[in-house]
Tab-separated table of C-alpha atoms and ligand atoms in Angstrom:
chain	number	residue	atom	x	y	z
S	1	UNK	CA	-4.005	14.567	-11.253
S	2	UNK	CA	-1.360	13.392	-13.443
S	3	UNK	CA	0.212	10.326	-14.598
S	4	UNK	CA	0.587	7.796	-11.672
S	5	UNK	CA	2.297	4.342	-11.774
S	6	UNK	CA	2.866	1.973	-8.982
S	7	UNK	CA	5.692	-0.191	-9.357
S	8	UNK	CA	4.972	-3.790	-7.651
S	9	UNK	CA	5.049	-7.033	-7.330
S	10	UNK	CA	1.920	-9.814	-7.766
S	11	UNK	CA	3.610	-11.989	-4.867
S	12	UNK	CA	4.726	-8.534	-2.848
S	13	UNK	CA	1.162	-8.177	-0.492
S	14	UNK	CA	3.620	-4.739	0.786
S	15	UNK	CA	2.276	-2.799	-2.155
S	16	UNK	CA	-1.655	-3.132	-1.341
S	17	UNK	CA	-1.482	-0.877	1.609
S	18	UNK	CA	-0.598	2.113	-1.496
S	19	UNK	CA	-3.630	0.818	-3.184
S	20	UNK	CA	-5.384	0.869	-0.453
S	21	UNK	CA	-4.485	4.471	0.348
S	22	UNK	CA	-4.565	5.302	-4.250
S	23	UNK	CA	-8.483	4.013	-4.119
S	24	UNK	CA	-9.673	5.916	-1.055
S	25	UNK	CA	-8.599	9.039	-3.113
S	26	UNK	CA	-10.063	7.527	-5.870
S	27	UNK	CA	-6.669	8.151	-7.924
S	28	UNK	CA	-6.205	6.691	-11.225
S	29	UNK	CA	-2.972	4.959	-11.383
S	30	UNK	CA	-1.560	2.200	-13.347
S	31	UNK	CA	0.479	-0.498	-12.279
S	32	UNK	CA	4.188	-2.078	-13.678
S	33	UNK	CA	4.476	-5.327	-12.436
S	34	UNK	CA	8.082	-6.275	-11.325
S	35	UNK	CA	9.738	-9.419	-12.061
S	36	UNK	CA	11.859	-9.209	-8.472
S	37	UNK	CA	14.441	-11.975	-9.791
S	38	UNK	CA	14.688	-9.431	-13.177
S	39	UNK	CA	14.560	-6.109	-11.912
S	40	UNK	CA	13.753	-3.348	-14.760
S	41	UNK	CA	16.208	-0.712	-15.226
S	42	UNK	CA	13.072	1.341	-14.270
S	43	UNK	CA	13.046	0.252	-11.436
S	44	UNK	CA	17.194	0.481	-11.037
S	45	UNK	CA	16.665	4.218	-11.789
S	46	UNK	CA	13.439	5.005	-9.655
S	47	UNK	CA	14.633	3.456	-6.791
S	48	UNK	CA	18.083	3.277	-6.824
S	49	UNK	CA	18.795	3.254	-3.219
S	50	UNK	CA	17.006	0.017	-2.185
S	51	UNK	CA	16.053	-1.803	-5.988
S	52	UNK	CA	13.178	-2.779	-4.058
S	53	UNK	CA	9.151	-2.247	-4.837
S	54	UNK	CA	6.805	-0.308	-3.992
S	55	UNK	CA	8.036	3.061	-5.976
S	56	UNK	CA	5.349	5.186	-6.803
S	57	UNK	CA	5.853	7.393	-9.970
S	58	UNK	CA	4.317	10.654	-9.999
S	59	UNK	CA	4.287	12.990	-12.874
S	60	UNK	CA	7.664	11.076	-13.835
S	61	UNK	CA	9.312	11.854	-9.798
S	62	UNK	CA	9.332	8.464	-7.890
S	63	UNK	CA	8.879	8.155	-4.384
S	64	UNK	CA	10.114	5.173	-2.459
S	65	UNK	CA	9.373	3.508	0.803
S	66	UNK	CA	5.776	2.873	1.754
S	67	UNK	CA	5.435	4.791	5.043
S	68	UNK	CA	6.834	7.863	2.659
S	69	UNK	CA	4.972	6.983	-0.188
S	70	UNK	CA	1.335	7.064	1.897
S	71	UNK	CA	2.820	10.710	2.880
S	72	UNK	CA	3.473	11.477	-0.150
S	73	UNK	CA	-0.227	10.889	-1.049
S	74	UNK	CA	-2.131	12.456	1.646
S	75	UNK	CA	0.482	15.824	1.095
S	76	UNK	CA	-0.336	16.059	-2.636
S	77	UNK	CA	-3.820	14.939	-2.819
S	78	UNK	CA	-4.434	17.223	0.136
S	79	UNK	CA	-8.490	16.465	-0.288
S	80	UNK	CA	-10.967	14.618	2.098
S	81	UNK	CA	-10.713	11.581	2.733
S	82	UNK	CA	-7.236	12.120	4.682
S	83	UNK	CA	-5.136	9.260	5.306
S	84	UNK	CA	-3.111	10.682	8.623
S	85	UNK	CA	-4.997	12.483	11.132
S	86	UNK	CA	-5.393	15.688	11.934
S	87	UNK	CA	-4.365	16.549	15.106
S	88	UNK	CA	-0.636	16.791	15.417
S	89	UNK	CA	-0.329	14.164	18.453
S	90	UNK	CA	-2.328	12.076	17.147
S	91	UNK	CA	-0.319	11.822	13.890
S	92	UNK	CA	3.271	11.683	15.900
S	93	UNK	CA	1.601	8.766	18.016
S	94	UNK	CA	0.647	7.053	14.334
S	95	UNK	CA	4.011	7.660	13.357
S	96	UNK	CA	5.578	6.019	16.158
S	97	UNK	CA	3.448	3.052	15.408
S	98	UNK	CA	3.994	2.849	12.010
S	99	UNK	CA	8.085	3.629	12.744
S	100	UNK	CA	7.331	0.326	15.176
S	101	UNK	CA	6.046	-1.413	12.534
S	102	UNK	CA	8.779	-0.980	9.939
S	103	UNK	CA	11.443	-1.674	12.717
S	104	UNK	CA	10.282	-4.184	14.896
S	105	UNK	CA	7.239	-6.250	13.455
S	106	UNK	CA	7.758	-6.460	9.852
S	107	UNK	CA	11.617	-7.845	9.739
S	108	UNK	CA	10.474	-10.636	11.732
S	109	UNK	CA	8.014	-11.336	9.443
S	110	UNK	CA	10.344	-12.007	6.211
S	111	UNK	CA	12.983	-13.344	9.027
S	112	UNK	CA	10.165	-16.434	9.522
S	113	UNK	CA	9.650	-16.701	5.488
S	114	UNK	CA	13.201	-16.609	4.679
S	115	UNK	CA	15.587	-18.037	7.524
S	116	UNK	CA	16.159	-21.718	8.213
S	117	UNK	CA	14.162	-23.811	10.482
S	118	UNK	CA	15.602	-23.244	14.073
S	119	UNK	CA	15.794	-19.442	13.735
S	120	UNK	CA	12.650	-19.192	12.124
S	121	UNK	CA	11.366	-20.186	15.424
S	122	UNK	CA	12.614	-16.994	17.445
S	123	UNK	CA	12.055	-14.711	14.724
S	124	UNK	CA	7.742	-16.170	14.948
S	125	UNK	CA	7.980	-15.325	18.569
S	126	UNK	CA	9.375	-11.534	18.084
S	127	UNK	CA	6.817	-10.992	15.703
S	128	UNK	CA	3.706	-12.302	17.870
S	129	UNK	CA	5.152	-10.727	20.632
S	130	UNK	CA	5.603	-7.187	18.710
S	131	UNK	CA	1.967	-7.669	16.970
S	132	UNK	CA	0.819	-8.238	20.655
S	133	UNK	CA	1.644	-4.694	21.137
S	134	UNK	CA	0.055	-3.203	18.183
S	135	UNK	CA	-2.513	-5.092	19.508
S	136	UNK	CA	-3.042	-3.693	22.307
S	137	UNK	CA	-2.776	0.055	20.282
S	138	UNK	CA	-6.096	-0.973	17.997
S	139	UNK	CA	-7.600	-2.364	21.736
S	140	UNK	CA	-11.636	-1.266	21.358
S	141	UNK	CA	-11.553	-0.249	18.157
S	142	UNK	CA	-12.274	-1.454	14.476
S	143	UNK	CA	-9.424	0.403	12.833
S	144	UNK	CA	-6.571	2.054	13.959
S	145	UNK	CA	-7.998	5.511	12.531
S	146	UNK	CA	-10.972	4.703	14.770
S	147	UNK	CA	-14.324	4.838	12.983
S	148	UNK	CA	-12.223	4.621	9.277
S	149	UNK	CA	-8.870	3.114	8.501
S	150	UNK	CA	-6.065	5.237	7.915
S	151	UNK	CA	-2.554	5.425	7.795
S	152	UNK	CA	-1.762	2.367	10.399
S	153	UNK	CA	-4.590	0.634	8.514
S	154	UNK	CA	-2.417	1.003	5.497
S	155	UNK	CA	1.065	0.359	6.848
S	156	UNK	CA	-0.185	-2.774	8.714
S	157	UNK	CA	-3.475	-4.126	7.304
S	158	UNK	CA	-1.204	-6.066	4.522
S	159	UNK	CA	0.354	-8.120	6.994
S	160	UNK	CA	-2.470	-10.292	7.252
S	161	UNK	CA	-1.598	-11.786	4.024
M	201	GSH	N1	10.948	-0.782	3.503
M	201	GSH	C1	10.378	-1.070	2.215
M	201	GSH	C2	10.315	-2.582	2.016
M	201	GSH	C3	9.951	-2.964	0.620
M	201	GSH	C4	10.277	-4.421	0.322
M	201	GSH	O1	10.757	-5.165	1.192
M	201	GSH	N2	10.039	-4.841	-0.930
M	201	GSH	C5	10.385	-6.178	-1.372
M	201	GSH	C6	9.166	-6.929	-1.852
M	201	GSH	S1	8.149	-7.368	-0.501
M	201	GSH	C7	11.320	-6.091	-2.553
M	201	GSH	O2	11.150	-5.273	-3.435
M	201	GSH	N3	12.316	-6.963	-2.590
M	201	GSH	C8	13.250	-7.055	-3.673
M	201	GSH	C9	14.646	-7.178	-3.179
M	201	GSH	O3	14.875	-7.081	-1.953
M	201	GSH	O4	15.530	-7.389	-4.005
M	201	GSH	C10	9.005	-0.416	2.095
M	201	GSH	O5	8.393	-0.148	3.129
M	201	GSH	O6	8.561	-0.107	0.987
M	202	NAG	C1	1.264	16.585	-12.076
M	202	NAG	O1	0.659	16.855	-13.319
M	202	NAG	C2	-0.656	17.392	-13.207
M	202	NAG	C3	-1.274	17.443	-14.589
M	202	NAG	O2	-0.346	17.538	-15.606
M	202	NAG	C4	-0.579	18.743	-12.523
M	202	NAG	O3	-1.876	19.264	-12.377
M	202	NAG	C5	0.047	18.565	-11.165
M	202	NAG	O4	0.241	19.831	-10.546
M	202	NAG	C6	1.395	17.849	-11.234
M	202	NAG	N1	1.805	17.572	-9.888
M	202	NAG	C7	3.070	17.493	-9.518
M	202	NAG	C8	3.336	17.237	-8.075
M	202	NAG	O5	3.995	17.594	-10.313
M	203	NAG	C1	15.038	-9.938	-17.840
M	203	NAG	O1	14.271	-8.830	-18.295
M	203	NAG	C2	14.575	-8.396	-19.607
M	203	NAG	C3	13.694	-7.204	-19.931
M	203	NAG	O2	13.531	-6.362	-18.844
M	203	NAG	C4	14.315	-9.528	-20.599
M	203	NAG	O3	14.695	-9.107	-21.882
M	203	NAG	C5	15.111	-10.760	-20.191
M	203	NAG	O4	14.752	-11.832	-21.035
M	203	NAG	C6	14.795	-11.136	-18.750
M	203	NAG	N1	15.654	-12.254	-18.341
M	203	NAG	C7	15.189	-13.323	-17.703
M	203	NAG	C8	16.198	-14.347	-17.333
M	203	NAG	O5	13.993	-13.449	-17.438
């Protein structure tokens, strides 16, 4: 298996859709909490790009990005339980979802925690009117992998938080 660390944050609820993905492979993995307003030069190195957490360290090789990271996951621990589907349209149309997701529903989201009052307001209504449409992509069933959550399970399910 190797050595696995998950770099993270305890205020950062973006990070529990790896461990989400980490425990239904049952991997072992231990995680470096980051202080964000103190970033580690760890984290400088292992992420370089964007400073920002999650960065999942493999075997000492960091991956970065969540939607890549849960990739990253289901390629090397290529075992049963997978976290994307099989069938190749099925995983481009959970790819466009969770592409949707990291585009159009989660900037919103840190637009309402962050901005000031009056655009806070139009940033809540592009995100309830972009979760509408996810919505209406999990319509009649429990997860978005259907009978078991998957990748969209991952990529999204944090939100709630
Ligand atoms: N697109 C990234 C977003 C990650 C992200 O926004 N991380 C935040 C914590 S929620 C962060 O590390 N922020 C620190 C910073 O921006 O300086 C992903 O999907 O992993
Ligand atoms: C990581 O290390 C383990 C054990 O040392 C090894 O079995 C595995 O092939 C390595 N994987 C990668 C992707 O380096
Ligand atoms: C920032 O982190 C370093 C160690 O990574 C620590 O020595 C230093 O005291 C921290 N600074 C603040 C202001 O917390």
């Amino acid at each position: 298996m190797g050595e696995v660390k998950l770099f993270s944050n305890w205020s950062s609820p973006i990070a529990l859709g790896i461990i989400w993905a980490l425990k239904l492979k049952a991997i072992d993995y231990e995680t470096i909490n980051e202080d964000l307003q103190n970033k580690s030069s760890l984290l400088l190195e292992y992420n370089p790009i964007h400073k920002k957490v999650p960065v999942l360290l493999h075997n000492g090789t960091s991956t970065c990005e969540s939607l890549v990271i849960l990739d990253y996951i289901d390629e090397i621990w290529n075992t049963s339980p997978h976290i994307l589907p099989e069938d190749p349209l099925a995983r481009a149309t959970t790819r466009f979802w969770a592409k949707f997701g990291d585009e159009k529903v989660i900037p919103p989201f840190y637009h309402c925690i962050m901005s000031q009052e009056k655009d806070q307001e139009e940033a809540k209504e592009k995100a309830i009117e972009n979760l509408k449409l996810v919505e209406e992509h999990l319509k009649g069933k429990q997860f978005f992998g259907g009978e078991t959550y998957g990748f969209l399970d991952f990529a999204f399910g944090w939100l709630a938080y």
